[in-house]
Amino acid sequence: MKTYVVEGGIGKNIMFTALLPSLKKRDGDVQIYTPYISVFANNPYVRMAYDSNTIPLNDSRILASDEIVFREPYKSNFQKGQQHLIESYCDLLEIDYEKTMKPKLYSDYLQKEADEILDKVKKPFVIVQMNGGQTSVGFDSNQAYQNLNPGRNYPPYFANIVVDMLSRDFTVLNWSLPNEQQYSNATPLHADIGILHRILLSEKCKGFISIDSSLQHTAAAANRSGVVIWGNTHWKQYGYDHNSNLSFHESVEYDHNDPRNIMVEPSLVVKTFLENHCDKQ
């Protein structure tokens, strides 16, 4: 039995789930030590997930492992910009990488909670996420918004236009924490990541529009496509080719240090969504 230590944000943890079938096949029993245990809940390839926020790494159940494994893509060849994060994890853990590898969540046990939210949504809906970078772990609703990487955020002025345009035909659900930007024509959606996954699976969901943050990874786990707006991170490393990946320069190749990347016209965002995703779910 091996225990894998997975650090980083919730999106990084979701991407790690793409490796679990291969790890299970090779290692037998697999345990995960993570700040986001809900990502690994109910996963048939995981024997146990331990909460790194409350359980020390030297807990006896973890020490009983044959090996405790920690590999960090952010401190590896991933920094050269040529590998997708899932590919980097495969490289570091000596797993054969395939481009078809995608995240997988097992959220069936949360269907009742998701239905309670869905019952209140009368029209077909689109989920948006225009801000990110905060952790939901230990979140205090009174704290000020803090983002260690604001270059990923879509400007509120543009985001509001996108929401207004979408709201003409859809209910717009704003996946966000309570201290993040809210919009007059969107309904806040604050929930467990597993509940978001169930909502994305709903027939009433017509897709999503987001920045590089947790929504796009959860959508990948739900086989949902949408539009992702990229700022100072690159879709080739963090994204998925079934989405429409947009940046200001309208090019696959762009300098992630260019602050203009995120300045994608709202009309282009909505047009791309309606033409490429809304009727193709």
Tab-separated table of N, CA and C in Angstrom, residues 3 23 48 53 59 67 78 88 92 121 129 154 156 164-165 172 176 183 185 191 200 205 224 227 230 247:
chain	number	residue	atom	x	y	z
A	3	THR	N	0.811	5.643	0.142
A	3	THR	CA	0.070	6.867	0.434
A	3	THR	C	0.682	7.990	-0.388
A	23	LEU	N	-2.469	4.031	-10.905
A	23	LEU	CA	-1.784	3.820	-9.631
A	23	LEU	C	-2.348	2.598	-8.908
A	48	MET	N	-8.418	5.073	1.148
A	48	MET	CA	-8.746	6.069	2.179
A	48	MET	C	-8.110	7.403	1.799
A	53	ASN	N	-5.377	18.903	6.566
A	53	ASN	CA	-5.620	20.078	7.406
A	53	ASN	C	-5.760	19.707	8.882
A	59	ASP	N	0.551	10.164	11.200
A	59	ASP	CA	-0.542	9.358	11.743
A	59	ASP	C	-0.226	7.877	11.497
A	67	GLU	N	4.991	2.750	1.490
A	67	GLU	CA	5.743	3.919	1.027
A	67	GLU	C	4.863	5.153	1.069
A	78	PHE	N	8.010	20.488	-15.324
A	78	PHE	CA	6.757	21.164	-15.653
A	78	PHE	C	6.981	22.663	-15.850
A	88	SER	N	2.846	15.712	-16.366
A	88	SER	CA	3.962	15.880	-15.435
A	88	SER	C	3.856	14.913	-14.265
A	92	LEU	N	6.583	12.035	-13.239
A	92	LEU	CA	7.204	11.960	-11.918
A	92	LEU	C	6.887	10.652	-11.197
A	121	VAL	N	-33.979	25.927	-9.744
A	121	VAL	CA	-33.576	26.494	-11.033
A	121	VAL	C	-34.581	26.047	-12.090
A	129	GLN	N	-17.540	31.001	-13.665
A	129	GLN	CA	-16.572	31.312	-12.613
A	129	GLN	C	-15.584	32.308	-13.184
A	154	TYR	N	-10.979	37.281	-14.659
A	154	TYR	CA	-11.593	38.056	-15.735
A	154	TYR	C	-12.094	39.369	-15.143
A	156	PRO	N	-14.079	42.374	-13.739
A	156	PRO	CA	-15.500	42.428	-13.368
A	156	PRO	C	-16.377	43.151	-14.386
A	164	ASP	N	-24.823	39.345	-18.159
A	164	ASP	CA	-26.034	40.000	-18.656
A	164	ASP	C	-26.490	39.401	-19.984
A	165	MET	N	-25.540	39.124	-20.877
A	165	MET	CA	-25.885	38.547	-22.177
A	165	MET	C	-26.453	37.142	-22.017
A	172	VAL	N	-28.160	32.018	-14.834
A	172	VAL	CA	-26.703	32.004	-14.688
A	172	VAL	C	-26.368	31.709	-13.227
A	176	SER	N	-18.762	30.495	-6.878
A	176	SER	CA	-17.913	31.474	-6.196
A	176	SER	C	-17.978	31.261	-4.690
A	183	TYR	N	-22.974	39.140	-9.241
A	183	TYR	CA	-23.571	39.862	-10.355
A	183	TYR	C	-25.085	39.913	-10.184
A	185	ASN	N	-27.446	39.739	-12.245
A	185	ASN	CA	-28.217	38.807	-13.061
A	185	ASN	C	-27.722	37.365	-12.946
A	191	ALA	N	-21.096	25.724	-2.855
A	191	ALA	CA	-21.397	24.335	-2.491
A	191	ALA	C	-20.127	23.499	-2.500
A	200	LEU	N	-23.352	19.935	-12.709
A	200	LEU	CA	-22.836	19.945	-14.081
A	200	LEU	C	-23.380	18.771	-14.895
A	205	CYS	N	-28.189	21.733	-17.438
A	205	CYS	CA	-26.937	22.472	-17.562
A	205	CYS	C	-26.532	22.530	-19.026
A	224	ARG	N	-18.211	17.772	-19.441
A	224	ARG	CA	-18.849	18.987	-19.930
A	224	ARG	C	-17.816	19.858	-20.639
A	227	VAL	N	-16.294	27.311	-22.351
A	227	VAL	CA	-15.312	28.328	-22.725
A	227	VAL	C	-14.447	28.645	-21.513
A	230	TRP	N	-8.184	32.598	-20.606
A	230	TRP	CA	-6.851	32.396	-20.034
A	230	TRP	C	-6.089	33.705	-19.866
A	247	SER	N	-7.855	33.576	-25.420
A	247	SER	CA	-7.052	34.654	-24.835
A	247	SER	C	-7.128	35.846	-25.777
